């Protein structure tokens, strides 16, 4: 394409060179997004496949949105120029001129051919500028690192099928999981206290989450999409779980509220997970993919992070000297110190969350041991409703949120504990809660589709086929069934933050994820690990969640890089989806804050008691529960608005940024794609007849 900038547009010539022929994959897809720049976290280059190297093809100019030639690559590295400053400036000038249509020799040189300037140019056909609504050639985005250098293809240290050795795989796998620590452990620290669980219950649920995450990650790596994606408790299930926890039938319970509510959650999750598995393995997901595009995924995932603002900083405010320091440390490490390297690793960027957690945790422990949060005659083990002393009532909030009470979690936890299925009892099934979770499982599938596409462009040779995506969604449903049987409190799905972690750690090997999953299983058997994590003060949990939910919202919006983000059509759709995802639930949630509501419910859980006070008040109680709950969930509203508008408002494939999936028949002819996604141990031969869940 020629440049639209009049300052850089070259003078026209009579015989412009023919355009570089696109790759066969680009011809088939007909998708060509416009990009204004990419970061390491959004790299979507592809692996170079021998013997035909794509390194010699024209690279797109990220600022102008056009292809530009690049020098040939030798042994995976760009040759170093030996020219002087003057000659280098001249070569830069020529390269810029080659972006236009007046220099055919540069384009030829970029493809590895020499040009005889004395020879007469061959007659060539003039190029034609494609119209806006016409399918155009695919130009994949580049990755631009923090120093401003544009790199072609994958910048990963280890790609999908690489196995460099046990030590590198172990090292990078450890840092991969360590950077995902917040996503793995924070959900139990929120929902278990909300269910009335003790420190010991929290420690047991944390150990269960680690165990199920390790097992389901191994299953997904071998029999799912086969991408290096970590499975775990997703924030997508957090809002509906809180809505179920605050259902009116659970408020007057006597005895162990935690186990009773957990069994209700298990039943809802098992039914919803079976629905998700059916959606994937039946092939319906392949049809559903036609409705899921970046313009749908972006606001849906972003709404998941934005929906918990009422829990974030209001909780941090209970103990500002700890919570505010936690947030500032994570921001400083991840932004201001992100370029500092130690032994070749950007430790502050990779370990921003764990480092901030350790430092703040140590400070909170020292303050607790020094007696800063100890008040004479007051005991944190006494429920707030039983505290008689006005002095203790005044300080009970700070004691509860700021103290590091290792005596109640770490010391009471056993050294060895094996998480087993149905450890909380037999699940209880209620159809109204199951329907709510079924709708949420669709949102989780939408979230996973965006993660599959982004991660595959980072680490694989091609995006997966629709069959591979369906297979991955089906296995996520089976994984969530395991999560329901073991009792994690939420379903299991692909962690969205995983895509950012892959780009930051530059670890794309599935072997590293598998080894880390095995380590996770071993750690889950050590009861002291769960007890140690359960001793994190609540204010630190809220501070970490402020960062994690902000990252989740940003990662959701980053899906717009596959579409024309500047299109007025997309701007309006995303804007409406995000606004109504906040405004409509606010309308429903205002009915929960009423004089008849249970005042013992914490203020940050008030929005989730809408199930009994919502505007839907028909004679069918179950219908009222379902409608009031679903329409009070931010992500559900964002998904409904986005999927309707994106699939009804006219727009070209380029403008909509339709996700590009590999065609099944073409993928089978490419050995690299087959090795990336085929099932191991000859399992694929058994299901060869099931075309919609394979290559």
XYZ file of C-alpha atoms in Angstrom:
695
model
C 0.000 0.000 0.000
C 1.151 3.511 -0.628
C 1.408 6.053 2.103
C -1.353 8.568 2.682
C 1.051 11.127 4.187
C 1.770 13.895 1.602
C 5.132 14.665 3.221
C 6.505 11.177 2.757
C 4.672 10.239 -0.444
C 7.256 9.699 -3.239
C 6.941 11.124 -6.710
C 4.844 8.975 -9.040
C 6.540 6.930 -11.721
C 5.210 5.427 -14.854
C 5.902 1.813 -13.998
C 5.544 1.054 -10.308
C 6.732 -2.338 -9.093
C 4.317 -5.168 -8.562
C 3.283 -5.739 -4.963
C 4.901 -8.514 -3.004
C 2.602 -11.557 -3.263
C 0.979 -12.338 0.071
C 1.378 -15.646 1.815
C -1.181 -18.355 1.212
C -2.500 -17.959 4.748
C -3.102 -14.256 4.204
C -4.856 -14.975 0.898
C -7.239 -17.374 2.581
C -8.136 -15.113 5.465
C -8.335 -11.800 3.675
C -7.798 -9.956 6.941
C -5.650 -6.878 7.255
C -5.793 -4.826 10.458
C -4.273 -1.389 10.782
C -1.902 -0.910 13.655
C -0.458 2.177 15.206
C 2.016 0.373 17.433
C 2.456 -2.732 19.534
C 4.134 -3.528 22.809
C 5.782 -6.655 24.010
C 2.574 -7.644 25.712
C 0.685 -7.548 22.428
C 3.167 -9.164 20.122
C 1.441 -11.331 17.590
C 4.216 -12.320 15.260
C 4.532 -15.811 13.884
C 7.170 -18.484 13.901
C 9.300 -18.639 10.770
C 8.688 -21.881 8.956
C 11.518 -23.349 6.866
C 12.263 -23.526 4.020
C 10.128 -20.534 3.100
C 11.067 -17.778 5.509
C 8.624 -14.963 6.086
C 11.464 -12.818 7.341
C 12.128 -11.786 3.755
C 8.647 -10.504 3.181
C 7.786 -6.861 3.545
C 7.208 -5.745 7.105
C 4.362 -3.375 7.866
C 5.122 0.161 8.924
C 3.414 0.359 12.291
C 2.905 4.116 12.110
C 1.770 4.428 8.511
C 0.089 1.041 8.189
C 1.986 0.010 5.053
C 4.529 -2.623 4.141
C 8.197 -1.761 4.079
C 11.179 -3.863 3.018
C 13.647 -5.300 5.475
C 17.135 -6.701 4.986
C 17.497 -10.477 4.769
C 17.947 -12.355 8.024
C 20.926 -14.635 8.453
C 20.781 -17.285 11.166
C 17.874 -15.548 12.811
C 19.719 -12.202 13.221
C 19.774 -9.010 11.233
C 23.173 -8.260 9.651
C 25.115 -5.401 11.192
C 25.779 -2.570 8.791
C 29.437 -1.709 8.184
C 28.717 1.622 6.486
C 29.795 4.945 7.841
C 27.422 7.564 9.222
C 26.926 9.267 5.850
C 26.268 6.040 4.021
C 23.993 4.894 6.840
C 21.914 8.076 6.582
C 21.712 7.580 2.843
C 20.580 3.996 3.273
C 17.926 5.134 5.754
C 16.742 7.694 3.235
C 16.551 5.067 0.537
C 14.686 2.719 2.845
C 12.128 5.402 3.581
C 11.737 6.078 -0.111
C 11.215 2.375 -0.644
C 8.038 2.612 1.421
C 6.403 4.275 -1.549
C 6.016 3.095 -5.136
C 9.054 4.558 -6.901
C 11.834 2.194 -5.873
C 11.556 -1.349 -7.120
C 15.142 -2.260 -6.354
C 14.686 -1.960 -2.572
C 11.714 -4.289 -2.646
C 13.675 -6.779 -4.662
C 16.635 -6.541 -2.317
C 14.368 -7.135 0.634
C 13.395 -10.448 -0.889
C 16.972 -11.587 -1.110
C 17.602 -10.663 -4.802
C 20.198 -8.333 -6.320
C 19.132 -5.656 -8.772
C 21.084 -4.378 -11.734
C 20.462 -0.670 -11.744
C 21.674 -0.379 -15.287
C 19.104 -2.728 -16.705
C 15.819 -1.490 -18.025
C 12.899 -2.084 -15.718
C 10.526 -4.842 -16.636
C 6.927 -3.884 -17.411
C 4.772 -4.459 -14.388
C 1.127 -4.052 -13.560
C 0.211 -1.002 -11.471
C -1.031 -1.602 -7.950
C -4.641 -1.017 -7.051
C -5.658 0.508 -3.749
C -8.319 -1.693 -2.120
C -11.570 -0.133 -1.111
C -12.583 0.144 2.525
C -15.167 -2.615 2.430
C -13.020 -4.986 0.406
C -11.118 -7.842 1.973
C -7.415 -7.045 1.879
C -4.136 -8.806 2.442
C -3.188 -9.712 5.974
C -0.326 -7.725 7.469
C 0.487 -9.150 10.881
C 1.459 -6.760 13.655
C 4.988 -6.383 14.847
C 6.288 -6.154 18.393
C 7.973 -2.965 19.510
C 10.036 -3.296 22.657
C 10.493 -0.655 25.309
C 13.544 0.706 23.488
C 11.569 1.398 20.315
C 13.051 -1.354 18.146
C 10.726 -3.154 15.795
C 11.175 -6.894 15.699
C 9.710 -9.405 13.310
C 7.868 -12.520 14.411
C 8.187 -14.127 17.802
C 10.398 -12.471 20.397
C 10.047 -15.479 22.696
C 13.106 -17.082 24.272
C 11.403 -20.462 24.126
C 8.519 -21.200 21.807
C 5.703 -23.702 21.988
C 7.511 -26.998 21.341
C 10.936 -26.012 22.668
C 12.496 -28.210 25.368
C 15.918 -26.685 26.114
C 16.548 -28.641 29.295
C 15.291 -29.206 32.807
C 17.101 -26.260 34.420
C 15.968 -23.514 31.971
C 12.470 -24.949 31.790
C 12.268 -25.128 35.583
C 13.610 -21.611 36.023
C 11.326 -19.978 33.494
C 8.373 -22.108 34.519
C 8.839 -21.004 38.126
C 8.902 -17.321 37.193
C 5.890 -17.861 34.951
C 3.799 -19.234 37.805
C 5.222 -16.795 40.327
C 4.093 -13.875 38.188
C 0.602 -15.435 38.123
C 0.511 -15.816 41.907
C -2.124 -13.138 42.441
C -4.570 -14.676 39.976
C -4.242 -18.111 41.571
C -4.702 -17.339 45.255
C -6.717 -14.142 45.639
C -10.201 -15.471 44.884
C -10.334 -17.870 47.880
C -9.181 -15.013 50.110
C -12.309 -13.088 49.049
C -15.080 -15.674 48.888
C -14.265 -17.857 51.909
C -14.625 -15.018 54.484
C -17.789 -13.954 52.640
C -19.186 -17.460 53.249
C -18.358 -17.275 56.945
C -15.314 -19.516 56.688
C -12.485 -19.538 59.204
C -8.750 -19.124 58.614
C -8.468 -22.905 58.456
C -11.224 -23.081 55.816
C -9.414 -20.441 53.777
C -6.154 -22.400 53.952
C -7.893 -25.588 52.815
C -9.588 -23.854 49.879
C -6.283 -22.261 48.809
C -4.609 -25.691 48.802
C -7.534 -27.087 46.815
C -7.272 -24.279 44.250
C -3.550 -24.948 43.767
C -4.176 -28.680 43.346
C -7.033 -28.292 40.844
C -5.116 -25.619 38.928
C -2.134 -27.937 38.514
C -4.247 -30.912 37.403
C -6.410 -28.943 34.956
C -3.385 -27.145 33.474
C -1.793 -30.524 32.714
C -5.024 -31.751 31.126
C -5.338 -28.615 28.998
C -1.709 -28.785 27.887
C -2.058 -32.395 26.733
C -5.672 -32.707 25.588
C -7.037 -29.170 25.263
C -5.804 -26.392 23.009
C -2.206 -27.463 23.809
C -1.202 -23.814 24.243
C 0.891 -22.798 27.314
C -2.101 -21.460 29.197
C -2.620 -21.826 32.944
C -6.014 -22.967 34.167
C -7.294 -21.655 37.462
C -10.080 -19.956 39.368
C -11.217 -17.125 37.137
C -12.443 -13.681 38.150
C -15.302 -14.275 35.689
C -16.944 -16.553 38.274
C -16.348 -14.232 41.225
C -19.342 -11.901 40.783
C -21.957 -14.665 40.344
C -20.391 -16.560 43.258
C -20.812 -13.484 45.473
C -24.400 -13.091 44.252
C -25.157 -16.710 45.223
C -23.353 -16.320 48.566
C -25.565 -13.328 49.395
C -28.814 -15.044 48.397
C -31.606 -14.475 50.941
C -31.955 -18.186 51.798
C -28.406 -18.232 53.216
C -28.772 -15.319 55.645
C -30.578 -17.117 58.405
C -28.420 -20.218 58.483
C -27.337 -21.665 61.798
C -24.154 -23.676 62.176
C -21.471 -23.965 59.518
C -22.523 -21.503 56.818
C -19.336 -22.088 54.864
C -19.924 -25.747 54.026
C -23.604 -25.224 53.246
C -22.957 -22.363 50.819
C -19.956 -24.163 49.298
C -22.142 -27.170 48.449
C -24.615 -24.846 46.719
C -21.787 -23.319 44.691
C -20.454 -26.761 43.795
C -23.813 -27.864 42.405
C -24.211 -24.730 40.279
C -20.648 -24.983 38.955
C -20.957 -28.681 38.041
C -24.116 -28.127 35.972
C -22.703 -25.025 34.268
C -19.451 -26.852 33.516
C -21.309 -29.751 31.923
C -23.074 -27.198 29.705
C -19.711 -25.676 28.721
C -18.251 -29.109 27.941
C -21.277 -29.858 25.761
C -20.845 -26.500 24.028
C -17.268 -27.385 23.120
C -17.361 -31.085 22.298
C -20.657 -30.934 20.379
C -19.196 -28.500 17.842
C -21.581 -25.689 18.775
C -18.566 -23.607 19.783
C -17.348 -23.638 16.162
C -20.618 -21.981 15.139
C -20.554 -19.646 18.132
C -17.086 -18.415 17.095
C -18.684 -16.538 14.207
C -20.296 -14.186 16.726
C -17.173 -13.660 18.847
C -14.830 -10.980 17.559
C -12.376 -8.556 19.198
C -15.071 -5.897 19.460
C -17.109 -8.375 21.555
C -14.266 -9.794 23.646
C -12.722 -6.410 24.544
C -15.610 -4.833 26.510
C -16.734 -8.189 27.947
C -13.380 -8.962 29.566
C -12.828 -5.332 30.547
C -16.179 -5.303 32.339
C -15.011 -8.223 34.509
C -12.214 -6.088 35.934
C -14.253 -2.912 36.232
C -17.118 -4.574 38.069
C -15.273 -4.882 41.408
C -14.423 -1.245 41.987
C -16.656 -1.175 45.073
C -14.479 -3.817 46.739
C -11.029 -2.460 45.804
C -9.985 0.818 47.375
C -12.801 0.980 49.954
C -11.167 -2.080 51.511
C -7.691 -0.567 51.160
C -8.895 2.483 53.063
C -9.356 0.394 56.198
C -5.579 0.289 56.614
C -3.968 2.881 54.363
C -0.462 2.531 55.765
C -0.354 -1.014 54.364
C -2.750 -0.999 51.412
C -1.542 2.239 49.820
C 2.102 1.154 50.150
C 1.224 -2.167 48.493
C -0.350 -0.428 45.500
C 2.508 2.069 45.150
C 5.157 -0.657 45.259
C 3.479 -2.696 42.529
C 3.088 0.400 40.342
C 6.713 1.442 40.862
C 8.039 -2.052 40.114
C 5.873 -2.682 37.057
C 6.196 0.773 35.475
C 9.100 2.859 36.724
C 11.590 0.021 37.271
C 10.437 -2.255 34.459
C 13.583 -1.740 32.325
C 16.062 -2.672 35.042
C 17.612 -6.064 34.276
C 19.350 -8.397 36.710
C 21.217 -11.307 35.087
C 19.313 -10.680 31.893
C 15.876 -10.723 33.536
C 13.613 -7.768 34.170
C 12.818 -8.935 37.661
C 10.805 -5.878 38.677
C 8.492 -6.208 35.684
C 8.119 -9.991 35.969
C 7.842 -10.174 39.756
C 6.053 -6.888 40.446
C 3.183 -8.541 42.323
C 5.231 -11.077 44.364
C 7.900 -8.494 45.289
C 5.323 -5.944 46.394
C 3.503 -8.647 48.352
C 6.631 -9.847 50.179
C 7.805 -6.360 51.147
C 4.409 -5.184 52.371
C 3.714 -8.497 54.085
C 6.987 -8.256 56.012
C 6.131 -4.702 57.075
C 2.648 -5.770 58.205
C 4.133 -8.681 60.156
C 6.593 -6.400 61.951
C 3.839 -3.932 62.820
C 1.662 -6.756 64.135
C 4.459 -8.213 66.256
C 5.295 -4.745 67.562
C 1.736 -4.403 68.859
C 0.589 -1.669 66.501
C -2.725 -3.468 65.962
C -3.137 -4.937 69.439
C -5.581 -3.247 71.782
C -5.967 -4.121 75.453
C -8.853 -6.448 76.161
C -9.770 -6.930 72.485
C -9.716 -10.229 70.599
C -10.153 -10.576 66.825
C -11.627 -14.067 67.272
C -14.758 -12.658 68.897
C -17.484 -11.847 66.309
C -18.269 -8.163 65.926
C -21.846 -8.694 67.074
C -20.639 -10.100 70.419
C -18.220 -7.285 71.248
C -19.541 -5.322 74.212
C -16.720 -2.857 74.850
C -17.023 0.388 72.912
C -13.225 0.618 72.909
C -12.953 -2.701 71.050
C -15.769 -1.834 68.649
C -13.816 1.235 67.623
C -10.693 -0.709 66.705
C -12.130 -4.016 65.513
C -11.957 -3.000 61.848
C -8.234 -2.224 61.937
C -7.528 -5.390 63.908
C -9.385 -7.482 61.360
C -7.895 -5.967 58.212
C -4.322 -5.112 59.209
C -3.104 -7.942 61.455
C -1.018 -10.871 60.190
C -2.516 -13.642 62.303
C -0.246 -16.565 61.540
C -1.368 -18.268 64.744
C -4.834 -18.898 63.273
C -3.802 -20.023 59.799
C -0.212 -21.178 59.534
C 0.118 -22.813 62.962
C -3.202 -24.652 62.761
C -2.570 -26.048 59.262
C -1.236 -29.627 58.962
C 2.027 -30.318 57.183
C 0.382 -32.761 54.797
C -3.164 -32.586 53.496
C -4.498 -34.203 50.330
C -7.398 -32.294 48.739
C -10.042 -34.840 47.802
C -13.333 -34.562 45.915
C -16.530 -33.843 47.857
C -14.461 -32.782 50.864
C -17.167 -30.296 51.891
C -20.021 -32.766 51.405
C -22.431 -33.745 48.641
C -23.168 -30.846 46.238
C -26.645 -29.348 46.299
C -28.313 -28.580 42.959
C -30.722 -25.697 42.426
C -31.804 -24.950 38.882
C -31.982 -21.174 39.293
C -28.364 -20.942 40.476
C -27.285 -23.388 37.777
C -28.825 -21.260 35.014
C -26.968 -18.197 36.282
C -23.700 -20.137 36.183
C -24.479 -21.512 32.690
C -24.694 -17.979 31.315
C -21.465 -17.106 33.103
C -19.765 -20.160 31.541
C -20.501 -18.628 28.117
C -18.730 -15.449 29.238
C -15.791 -17.575 30.411
C -15.677 -19.203 26.956
C -15.601 -15.776 25.294
C -12.725 -14.808 27.575
C -10.831 -17.982 26.645
C -11.326 -17.429 22.905
C -9.495 -14.111 23.123
C -6.706 -15.743 25.153
C -6.342 -18.588 22.627
C -5.957 -16.203 19.728
C -3.517 -13.831 21.414
C -1.320 -16.551 22.928
C -1.194 -18.586 19.715
C 0.160 -15.630 17.764
C 2.843 -15.240 20.410
C 4.113 -18.805 20.604
C 2.815 -20.839 17.676
C 3.176 -21.040 13.937
C -0.493 -20.414 13.212
C -3.678 -19.675 15.150
C -5.605 -22.801 16.133
C -8.395 -24.148 13.989
C -12.026 -23.767 15.115
C -11.909 -27.447 16.043
C -8.962 -26.915 18.373
C -10.757 -23.973 19.989
C -13.852 -26.132 20.505
C -11.691 -28.871 21.984
C -10.118 -26.389 24.388
C -13.497 -25.013 25.506
C -14.802 -28.546 25.990
C -11.856 -29.475 28.178
C -12.277 -26.274 30.177
C -15.810 -27.483 30.893
C -14.442 -30.806 32.147
C -11.859 -28.912 34.220
C -14.601 -26.841 35.818
C -16.453 -30.055 36.688
C -13.332 -31.142 38.578
C -13.237 -27.734 40.289
C -16.862 -28.221 41.305
C -16.240 -31.716 42.648
C -13.170 -30.640 44.633
C -14.867 -27.465 45.867
C -12.801 -24.438 44.828
C -15.800 -22.110 44.990
C -15.462 -21.042 41.351
C -15.083 -22.654 37.946
C -11.765 -23.284 36.229
C -10.887 -21.485 33.014
C -7.955 -19.931 31.188
C -6.469 -17.044 33.143
C -6.562 -13.939 30.945
C -3.459 -12.528 32.631
C -1.555 -15.494 31.192
C -1.188 -13.740 27.824
C 0.562 -10.771 29.429
C 2.746 -13.113 31.478
C 3.834 -15.033 28.356
C 4.860 -11.811 26.638
C 6.714 -10.465 29.676
C 8.543 -13.650 30.656
C 9.122 -14.627 27.003
C 8.401 -18.216 27.986
C 6.109 -19.916 25.486
C 7.104 -23.541 26.020
C 4.306 -25.822 27.087
C 6.893 -27.948 28.915
C 7.550 -25.086 31.343
C 3.838 -24.784 32.099
C 3.564 -28.555 32.594
C 6.541 -28.657 34.954
C 5.164 -25.704 36.905
C 1.799 -27.468 37.159
C 3.507 -30.506 38.701
C 5.235 -28.256 41.242
C 1.888 -26.642 42.004
C 0.357 -30.048 42.763
C 3.225 -30.885 45.134
C 2.854 -27.546 46.948
C -0.881 -28.094 47.338
C -0.163 -31.236 49.361
C 1.798 -29.207 51.922
C -0.881 -27.812 54.199
C 1.430 -25.141 55.584
C 1.571 -23.482 52.151
C -2.177 -22.867 52.181
C -1.992 -21.696 55.780
C 0.819 -19.288 54.976
C -1.128 -17.758 52.092
C -4.291 -17.548 54.201
C -2.478 -15.278 56.654
C -2.307 -12.427 54.126
C -4.138 -9.428 55.641
C -7.409 -8.559 53.939
C -6.221 -5.064 53.111
C -3.270 -6.490 51.179
C -5.623 -8.761 49.250
C -7.727 -5.751 48.261
C -4.613 -3.786 47.259
C -3.384 -6.597 45.023
C -6.822 -6.958 43.497
C -6.824 -3.254 42.598
C -3.806 -3.970 40.393
C -5.016 -7.332 39.075
C -8.474 -6.066 38.117
C -6.969 -3.005 36.444
C -4.686 -5.326 34.447
C -7.668 -7.487 33.530
C -9.599 -4.492 32.204
C -6.591 -3.341 30.169
C -5.944 -6.814 28.769
C -9.554 -7.018 27.696
C -9.368 -3.721 25.832
C -6.073 -4.785 24.225
C -8.072 -7.175 22.026
C -9.057 -4.118 20.002
C -5.580 -4.189 18.413
C -6.912 -6.831 16.024
C -9.547 -4.404 14.728
C -9.640 -0.810 13.539
C -9.606 0.772 16.974
C -10.105 4.228 15.462
C -13.270 3.268 13.599
C -16.293 5.261 14.739
C -18.334 2.069 14.519
C -16.084 0.223 16.960
C -15.681 3.237 19.255
C -19.448 3.566 19.643
C -19.991 -0.173 20.181
C -17.252 -0.498 22.800
C -18.293 2.745 24.488
C -21.947 1.717 24.723
C -21.012 -1.756 25.946
C -18.799 -0.439 28.732
C -21.162 2.318 29.812
C -24.251 0.119 29.967
C -22.224 -2.619 31.673
C -21.762 -0.184 34.558
C -25.039 1.732 34.391
C -27.636 -1.030 33.980
C -26.282 -3.137 36.885
C -26.221 0.038 38.988
C -29.952 0.393 38.324
C -30.577 -3.192 39.422
C -28.196 -3.032 42.366
C -29.833 0.045 43.865
C -32.756 -2.167 44.846
C -30.438 -4.165 47.085
C -29.664 -1.096 49.195
C -32.975 -0.674 50.934
C -34.237 -0.398 54.500
C -35.314 -4.045 54.336
C -31.843 -5.295 53.423
C -29.674 -7.178 55.878
C -27.412 -4.565 57.427
C -24.951 -7.228 58.560
C -23.836 -7.627 54.930
C -20.631 -5.598 54.376
C -21.016 -2.488 52.266
C -18.836 -3.854 49.458
C -21.192 -6.851 49.142
C -24.335 -4.712 48.977
C -24.501 -4.812 45.147
C -24.686 -8.618 45.246
C -27.856 -8.904 47.368
C -29.933 -7.700 44.395
C -31.333 -11.218 43.926
C -34.051 -10.604 46.507
C -34.640 -6.883 45.954
C -34.335 -6.418 42.179
C -36.943 -4.753 39.958
C -38.104 -8.101 38.511
C -40.950 -9.127 40.791
C -43.117 -11.648 38.993
C -45.036 -14.443 40.665
C -42.250 -16.868 39.755
C -39.514 -16.585 42.338
C -36.983 -18.513 40.273
C -37.406 -16.204 37.271
C -36.991 -13.177 39.526
C -33.781 -14.628 40.932
C -32.307 -15.381 37.487
C -33.196 -12.063 35.847
C -32.229 -9.879 38.800
C -28.909 -11.692 39.173
C -27.903 -11.833 35.506
C -28.829 -8.220 34.748
C -26.866 -7.043 37.773
C -23.647 -8.650 36.448
C -21.514 -6.151 34.522
C -19.902 -8.672 32.166
C -23.278 -10.119 31.103
C -24.584 -6.704 30.073
C -21.334 -5.888 28.233
C -21.490 -9.176 26.347
C -25.153 -8.825 25.364
C -24.754 -5.256 24.097
C -21.482 -5.961 22.258
C -22.539 -9.196 20.562
C -25.821 -7.693 19.312
C -24.293 -4.488 17.985
C -21.178 -6.040 16.470
C -23.176 -8.665 14.569
C -25.931 -6.335 13.351
C -24.110 -3.077 12.570
C -22.542 -3.275 9.067
C -18.766 -3.362 8.940
C -16.005 -4.945 6.887
C -13.891 -7.815 8.168
C -10.959 -5.431 8.430
C -12.956 -2.922 10.449
C -14.498 -5.510 12.771
C -11.182 -7.290 13.239
C -12.684 -10.746 12.804
C -10.512 -13.310 14.592
C -8.495 -15.321 12.097
C -8.501 -19.066 12.695
C -6.542 -21.575 10.645
C -8.523 -23.606 8.141
C -8.681 -27.262 9.046
C -7.673 -28.722 5.676
C -4.810 -26.274 5.188
C -3.573 -26.833 8.752
C -3.311 -30.588 8.189
C -0.927 -29.966 5.273
C 1.518 -27.974 7.416
C 3.711 -30.168 9.640
C 4.407 -27.321 12.096
C 0.712 -26.719 12.733
C 0.028 -30.422 13.135
C 2.834 -30.775 15.686
C 1.590 -27.717 17.572
C -2.010 -28.797 18.034
C -2.335 -32.538 17.483
C -3.225 -34.661 20.508
C -0.378 -36.729 21.996
C -0.104 -40.483 22.478
C -2.021 -41.107 19.216
C -5.213 -40.043 20.972
C -6.139 -37.936 17.958
C -6.556 -41.047 15.812
C -9.394 -42.239 18.024
C -11.315 -38.997 17.472
C -10.312 -38.467 13.845
C -13.925 -38.805 12.754
C -14.931 -35.956 15.056
C -13.831 -33.151 12.750
C -15.159 -30.318 14.887
C -12.842 -30.977 17.824
C -9.562 -31.483 15.998
C -7.340 -30.092 13.287
